[in-house]
Amino acid sequence: MARAADVHLCVKVAKEACPLGLAPTSSTTATLVMGDALAVALLKARGFTAEDFALSHPGGALGRKLLLRVNDIMHTGDEIPHVKKTASLRDALLEVTRKNLGMTVICDDNMMIEGIFTDGDLRRVFDMGVDVRQLSIADVMTPGGIRVRPGILAVEALNLMQSRHITSVMVADGDHLLGVLHMHDLLRAGVV
């Protein structure tokens, strides 16, 4: 076979490592090393990128990390926890528990974001020692809030969430609420 080839790369070994001389050990290792070296050389020669690899293996872990976008896995429509700024804290808490994402977005009738209320905010409210039955969500919400665009990579959203120590993030086009992404969504999708 070597004589018929244009190029012959010899991976011959003097002796196998198997003490019985039965199992191919050193030769399989040498062949594996040669294959890896050729693969790396071809990657460099052809300018093959991680994105190219992901497109060739979209179902694999790397493919998911490089192809999956926030809008592929975010909660939308009725799954989005949201209340109006005029809601009581009690009603906001009911929405948090109903939607089970650990937060609710405060927005107007046009889904324009005014703020966010999270389970962390609730702990801070209890630490203040006030009568929670008398509060409106406007009294305790965090104005604005962290958000991501729907078209960014899910792994980018994960990095943001990890760096900010948050478990969910609003997905928006400017101030217009489009969805919510929770850390569990990233886990289910295999991004984490």
PDB file of C-alpha atoms in Angstrom:
ATOM      1  CA  MET A   1       0.000   0.000   0.000  1.00  0.00           C
ATOM      2  CA  ALA A   2       2.871   2.385   0.793  1.00  0.00           C
ATOM      3  CA  ARG A   3       4.290   1.920  -2.731  1.00  0.00           C
ATOM      4  CA  ALA A   4       0.980   2.862  -4.342  1.00  0.00           C
ATOM      5  CA  ALA A   5       0.624   6.064  -2.275  1.00  0.00           C
ATOM      6  CA  ASP A   6       1.952   9.505  -3.226  1.00  0.00           C
ATOM      7  CA  VAL A   7       3.110  10.081   0.356  1.00  0.00           C
ATOM      8  CA  HIS A   8       4.044   7.437   2.912  1.00  0.00           C
ATOM      9  CA  LEU A   9       4.343   8.328   6.578  1.00  0.00           C
ATOM     10  CA  CYS A  10       5.969   5.459   8.403  1.00  0.00           C
ATOM     11  CA  VAL A  11       4.849   4.780  11.972  1.00  0.00           C
ATOM     12  CA  LYS A  12       6.693   1.502  12.319  1.00  0.00           C
ATOM     13  CA  VAL A  13       7.767   0.557  15.846  1.00  0.00           C
ATOM     14  CA  ALA A  14      10.681  -1.678  16.729  1.00  0.00           C
ATOM     15  CA  LYS A  15       8.817  -3.598  19.401  1.00  0.00           C
ATOM     16  CA  GLU A  16       5.332  -3.673  20.921  1.00  0.00           C
ATOM     17  CA  ALA A  17       5.016  -2.910  24.641  1.00  0.00           C
ATOM     18  CA  CYS A  18       2.913  -6.017  25.277  1.00  0.00           C
ATOM     19  CA  PRO A  19       5.131  -8.445  27.245  1.00  0.00           C
ATOM     20  CA  LEU A  20       3.506 -11.359  25.427  1.00  0.00           C
ATOM     21  CA  GLY A  21       4.048  -9.765  22.026  1.00  0.00           C
ATOM     22  CA  LEU A  22       0.390 -10.364  21.173  1.00  0.00           C
ATOM     23  CA  ALA A  23      -1.449  -7.066  21.553  1.00  0.00           C
ATOM     24  CA  PRO A  24      -0.682  -4.042  19.402  1.00  0.00           C
ATOM     25  CA  THR A  25       0.233  -1.353  21.924  1.00  0.00           C
ATOM     26  CA  SER A  26       3.133   0.826  20.791  1.00  0.00           C
ATOM     27  CA  SER A  27       2.007   0.673  17.158  1.00  0.00           C
ATOM     28  CA  THR A  28      -1.547   1.796  17.966  1.00  0.00           C
ATOM     29  CA  THR A  29      -0.176   4.681  20.033  1.00  0.00           C
ATOM     30  CA  ALA A  30       2.175   5.738  17.220  1.00  0.00           C
ATOM     31  CA  THR A  31      -0.683   5.581  14.705  1.00  0.00           C
ATOM     32  CA  LEU A  32      -2.885   7.679  16.986  1.00  0.00           C
ATOM     33  CA  VAL A  33      -0.140  10.299  17.396  1.00  0.00           C
ATOM     34  CA  MET A  34       0.367  10.475  13.617  1.00  0.00           C
ATOM     35  CA  GLY A  35      -3.381  10.838  13.054  1.00  0.00           C
ATOM     36  CA  ASP A  36      -3.634  13.648  15.601  1.00  0.00           C
ATOM     37  CA  ALA A  37      -0.628  15.431  14.105  1.00  0.00           C
ATOM     38  CA  LEU A  38      -2.145  15.225  10.608  1.00  0.00           C
ATOM     39  CA  ALA A  39      -5.525  16.468  11.872  1.00  0.00           C
ATOM     40  CA  VAL A  40      -3.955  19.481  13.603  1.00  0.00           C
ATOM     41  CA  ALA A  41      -1.837  20.276  10.532  1.00  0.00           C
ATOM     42  CA  LEU A  42      -4.944  20.165   8.318  1.00  0.00           C
ATOM     43  CA  LEU A  43      -6.902  22.353  10.733  1.00  0.00           C
ATOM     44  CA  LYS A  44      -4.199  24.998  10.505  1.00  0.00           C
ATOM     45  CA  ALA A  45      -3.640  24.657   6.755  1.00  0.00           C
ATOM     46  CA  ARG A  46      -7.340  25.002   5.939  1.00  0.00           C
ATOM     47  CA  GLY A  47      -8.129  27.640   8.577  1.00  0.00           C
ATOM     48  CA  PHE A  48     -10.717  25.358  10.205  1.00  0.00           C
ATOM     49  CA  THR A  49     -12.322  27.135  13.180  1.00  0.00           C
ATOM     50  CA  ALA A  50     -14.297  26.077  16.228  1.00  0.00           C
ATOM     51  CA  GLU A  51     -17.393  27.424  14.455  1.00  0.00           C
ATOM     52  CA  ASP A  52     -16.683  25.123  11.476  1.00  0.00           C
ATOM     53  CA  PHE A  53     -16.404  22.213  13.893  1.00  0.00           C
ATOM     54  CA  ALA A  54     -19.683  23.172  15.565  1.00  0.00           C
ATOM     55  CA  LEU A  55     -21.462  23.268  12.203  1.00  0.00           C
ATOM     56  CA  SER A  56     -20.148  19.780  11.469  1.00  0.00           C
ATOM     57  CA  HIS A  57     -21.253  18.520  14.899  1.00  0.00           C
ATOM     58  CA  PRO A  58     -24.328  20.586  15.865  1.00  0.00           C
ATOM     59  CA  GLY A  59     -25.612  18.005  18.352  1.00  0.00           C
ATOM     60  CA  GLY A  60     -22.374  17.797  20.315  1.00  0.00           C
ATOM     61  CA  ALA A  61     -21.364  19.845  23.329  1.00  0.00           C
ATOM     62  CA  LEU A  62     -19.187  22.223  21.315  1.00  0.00           C
ATOM     63  CA  GLY A  63     -21.889  22.595  18.683  1.00  0.00           C
ATOM     64  CA  ARG A  64     -24.447  23.535  21.336  1.00  0.00           C
ATOM     65  CA  LYS A  65     -22.095  26.070  22.877  1.00  0.00           C
ATOM     66  CA  LEU A  66     -21.263  27.683  19.554  1.00  0.00           C
ATOM     67  CA  LEU A  67     -24.654  27.538  17.835  1.00  0.00           C
ATOM     68  CA  LEU A  68     -27.403  27.683  20.476  1.00  0.00           C
ATOM     69  CA  ARG A  69     -28.851  31.157  20.913  1.00  0.00           C
ATOM     70  CA  VAL A  70     -30.831  32.618  23.785  1.00  0.00           C
ATOM     71  CA  ASN A  71     -34.007  32.842  21.682  1.00  0.00           C
ATOM     72  CA  ASP A  72     -33.809  29.074  21.106  1.00  0.00           C
ATOM     73  CA  ILE A  73     -34.361  28.294  24.792  1.00  0.00           C
ATOM     74  CA  MET A  74     -35.850  31.364  26.511  1.00  0.00           C
ATOM     75  CA  HIS A  75     -39.315  31.478  28.113  1.00  0.00           C
ATOM     76  CA  THR A  76     -41.816  33.468  26.053  1.00  0.00           C
ATOM     77  CA  GLY A  77     -45.484  34.443  26.062  1.00  0.00           C
ATOM     78  CA  ASP A  78     -47.459  33.207  29.049  1.00  0.00           C
ATOM     79  CA  GLU A  79     -44.317  31.625  30.535  1.00  0.00           C
ATOM     80  CA  ILE A  80     -42.845  35.075  31.275  1.00  0.00           C
ATOM     81  CA  PRO A  81     -43.399  36.157  34.885  1.00  0.00           C
ATOM     82  CA  HIS A  82     -44.489  39.800  34.808  1.00  0.00           C
ATOM     83  CA  VAL A  83     -46.627  42.278  36.710  1.00  0.00           C
ATOM     84  CA  LYS A  84     -47.492  45.953  36.392  1.00  0.00           C
ATOM     85  CA  LYS A  85     -45.784  48.569  38.529  1.00  0.00           C
ATOM     86  CA  THR A  86     -49.074  49.113  40.392  1.00  0.00           C
ATOM     87  CA  ALA A  87     -49.167  45.492  41.622  1.00  0.00           C
ATOM     88  CA  SER A  88     -48.898  44.736  45.304  1.00  0.00           C
ATOM     89  CA  LEU A  89     -45.868  42.862  46.570  1.00  0.00           C
ATOM     90  CA  ARG A  90     -48.223  39.983  47.370  1.00  0.00           C
ATOM     91  CA  ASP A  91     -49.417  39.774  43.748  1.00  0.00           C
ATOM     92  CA  ALA A  92     -45.846  39.946  42.491  1.00  0.00           C
ATOM     93  CA  LEU A  93     -44.850  37.093  44.810  1.00  0.00           C
ATOM     94  CA  LEU A  94     -47.755  35.022  43.521  1.00  0.00           C
ATOM     95  CA  GLU A  95     -46.473  35.584  39.973  1.00  0.00           C
ATOM     96  CA  VAL A  96     -42.941  34.582  41.024  1.00  0.00           C
ATOM     97  CA  THR A  97     -44.219  31.316  42.479  1.00  0.00           C
ATOM     98  CA  ARG A  98     -46.660  30.643  39.615  1.00  0.00           C
ATOM     99  CA  LYS A  99     -43.977  30.895  36.925  1.00  0.00           C
ATOM    100  CA  ASN A 100     -41.260  29.240  39.042  1.00  0.00           C
ATOM    101  CA  LEU A 101     -38.298  31.246  37.701  1.00  0.00           C
ATOM    102  CA  GLY A 102     -37.332  32.991  40.940  1.00  0.00           C
ATOM    103  CA  MET A 103     -38.233  36.433  39.616  1.00  0.00           C
ATOM    104  CA  THR A 104     -40.809  38.616  37.952  1.00  0.00           C
ATOM    105  CA  VAL A 105     -40.397  41.480  35.501  1.00  0.00           C
ATOM    106  CA  ILE A 106     -42.204  44.745  36.161  1.00  0.00           C
ATOM    107  CA  CYS A 107     -43.446  46.144  32.854  1.00  0.00           C
ATOM    108  CA  ASP A 108     -46.200  48.235  31.335  1.00  0.00           C
ATOM    109  CA  ASP A 109     -49.048  47.129  29.058  1.00  0.00           C
ATOM    110  CA  ASN A 110     -46.694  47.190  26.051  1.00  0.00           C
ATOM    111  CA  MET A 111     -44.168  44.912  27.775  1.00  0.00           C
ATOM    112  CA  MET A 112     -41.717  47.776  28.247  1.00  0.00           C
ATOM    113  CA  ILE A 113     -39.409  46.915  31.146  1.00  0.00           C
ATOM    114  CA  GLU A 114     -39.576  49.114  34.228  1.00  0.00           C
ATOM    115  CA  GLY A 115     -37.750  46.845  36.649  1.00  0.00           C
ATOM    116  CA  ILE A 116     -37.261  43.393  38.089  1.00  0.00           C
ATOM    117  CA  PHE A 117     -37.973  41.679  41.389  1.00  0.00           C
ATOM    118  CA  THR A 118     -36.036  38.546  42.320  1.00  0.00           C
ATOM    119  CA  ASP A 119     -35.911  36.118  45.204  1.00  0.00           C
ATOM    120  CA  GLY A 120     -32.775  37.993  46.307  1.00  0.00           C
ATOM    121  CA  ASP A 121     -34.779  41.223  46.441  1.00  0.00           C
ATOM    122  CA  LEU A 122     -37.336  39.434  48.611  1.00  0.00           C
ATOM    123  CA  ARG A 123     -34.628  38.429  51.107  1.00  0.00           C
ATOM    124  CA  ARG A 124     -33.490  42.065  51.256  1.00  0.00           C
ATOM    125  CA  VAL A 125     -37.089  43.203  51.886  1.00  0.00           C
ATOM    126  CA  PHE A 126     -37.388  40.816  54.830  1.00  0.00           C
ATOM    127  CA  ASP A 127     -34.058  42.068  56.189  1.00  0.00           C
ATOM    128  CA  MET A 128     -35.495  45.633  56.214  1.00  0.00           C
ATOM    129  CA  GLY A 129     -38.091  44.512  58.763  1.00  0.00           C
ATOM    130  CA  VAL A 130     -41.014  46.285  57.092  1.00  0.00           C
ATOM    131  CA  ASP A 131     -44.605  45.102  56.837  1.00  0.00           C
ATOM    132  CA  VAL A 132     -44.561  43.390  53.439  1.00  0.00           C
ATOM    133  CA  ARG A 133     -48.374  43.439  53.286  1.00  0.00           C
ATOM    134  CA  GLN A 134     -48.310  47.219  52.886  1.00  0.00           C
ATOM    135  CA  LEU A 135     -45.766  47.371  50.032  1.00  0.00           C
ATOM    136  CA  SER A 136     -46.302  47.682  46.305  1.00  0.00           C
ATOM    137  CA  ILE A 137     -43.855  46.116  43.898  1.00  0.00           C
ATOM    138  CA  ALA A 138     -42.775  49.648  42.892  1.00  0.00           C
ATOM    139  CA  ASP A 139     -41.495  50.128  46.472  1.00  0.00           C
ATOM    140  CA  VAL A 140     -39.077  47.201  46.314  1.00  0.00           C
ATOM    141  CA  MET A 141     -38.272  46.453  42.668  1.00  0.00           C
ATOM    142  CA  THR A 142     -34.868  46.985  41.131  1.00  0.00           C
ATOM    143  CA  PRO A 143     -35.289  49.575  38.366  1.00  0.00           C
ATOM    144  CA  GLY A 144     -33.997  48.585  34.933  1.00  0.00           C
ATOM    145  CA  GLY A 145     -32.234  45.306  35.472  1.00  0.00           C
ATOM    146  CA  ILE A 146     -29.779  43.178  33.556  1.00  0.00           C
ATOM    147  CA  ARG A 147     -30.893  42.001  30.139  1.00  0.00           C
ATOM    148  CA  VAL A 148     -29.560  40.268  27.059  1.00  0.00           C
ATOM    149  CA  ARG A 149     -30.503  40.349  23.389  1.00  0.00           C
ATOM    150  CA  PRO A 150     -32.313  37.281  22.025  1.00  0.00           C
ATOM    151  CA  GLY A 151     -29.765  36.577  19.295  1.00  0.00           C
ATOM    152  CA  ILE A 152     -26.669  36.235  21.458  1.00  0.00           C
ATOM    153  CA  LEU A 153     -25.129  32.838  22.059  1.00  0.00           C
ATOM    154  CA  ALA A 154     -26.532  31.009  25.059  1.00  0.00           C
ATOM    155  CA  VAL A 155     -22.973  30.531  26.335  1.00  0.00           C
ATOM    156  CA  GLU A 156     -22.532  34.333  26.365  1.00  0.00           C
ATOM    157  CA  ALA A 157     -25.660  34.668  28.503  1.00  0.00           C
ATOM    158  CA  LEU A 158     -24.276  31.962  30.794  1.00  0.00           C
ATOM    159  CA  ASN A 159     -21.000  33.863  31.189  1.00  0.00           C
ATOM    160  CA  LEU A 160     -22.896  37.059  32.050  1.00  0.00           C
ATOM    161  CA  MET A 161     -25.116  35.269  34.550  1.00  0.00           C
ATOM    162  CA  GLN A 162     -22.138  33.628  36.228  1.00  0.00           C
ATOM    163  CA  SER A 163     -20.151  36.857  36.411  1.00  0.00           C
ATOM    164  CA  ARG A 164     -23.126  38.763  37.899  1.00  0.00           C
ATOM    165  CA  HIS A 165     -24.131  35.886  40.210  1.00  0.00           C
ATOM    166  CA  ILE A 166     -27.706  35.757  38.926  1.00  0.00           C
ATOM    167  CA  THR A 167     -29.885  32.782  38.055  1.00  0.00           C
ATOM    168  CA  SER A 168     -32.135  34.438  35.502  1.00  0.00           C
ATOM    169  CA  VAL A 169     -31.939  37.285  33.037  1.00  0.00           C
ATOM    170  CA  MET A 170     -34.463  39.271  31.021  1.00  0.00           C
ATOM    171  CA  VAL A 171     -34.317  38.920  27.239  1.00  0.00           C
ATOM    172  CA  ALA A 172     -35.160  42.178  25.530  1.00  0.00           C
ATOM    173  CA  ASP A 173     -34.895  44.325  22.451  1.00  0.00           C
ATOM    174  CA  GLY A 174     -33.928  47.579  24.132  1.00  0.00           C
ATOM    175  CA  ASP A 175     -36.565  48.030  26.839  1.00  0.00           C
ATOM    176  CA  HIS A 176     -39.106  45.729  25.156  1.00  0.00           C
ATOM    177  CA  LEU A 177     -39.401  42.436  27.054  1.00  0.00           C
ATOM    178  CA  LEU A 178     -39.259  39.366  24.786  1.00  0.00           C
ATOM    179  CA  GLY A 179     -38.536  36.594  27.250  1.00  0.00           C
ATOM    180  CA  VAL A 180     -36.702  35.321  30.294  1.00  0.00           C
ATOM    181  CA  LEU A 181     -33.755  32.937  30.466  1.00  0.00           C
ATOM    182  CA  HIS A 182     -33.090  30.891  33.606  1.00  0.00           C
ATOM    183  CA  MET A 183     -29.954  28.960  34.526  1.00  0.00           C
ATOM    184  CA  HIS A 184     -32.005  25.744  34.440  1.00  0.00           C
ATOM    185  CA  ASP A 185     -32.754  26.396  30.743  1.00  0.00           C
ATOM    186  CA  LEU A 186     -29.016  26.463  30.071  1.00  0.00           C
ATOM    187  CA  LEU A 187     -28.533  23.258  32.061  1.00  0.00           C
ATOM    188  CA  ARG A 188     -31.344  21.480  30.179  1.00  0.00           C
ATOM    189  CA  ALA A 189     -29.876  22.581  26.852  1.00  0.00           C
ATOM    190  CA  GLY A 190     -26.444  21.235  27.781  1.00  0.00           C
ATOM    191  CA  VAL A 191     -24.714  24.619  27.705  1.00  0.00           C
ATOM    192  CA  VAL A 192     -23.463  24.263  31.291  1.00  0.00           C
TER     193      VAL A 192
END
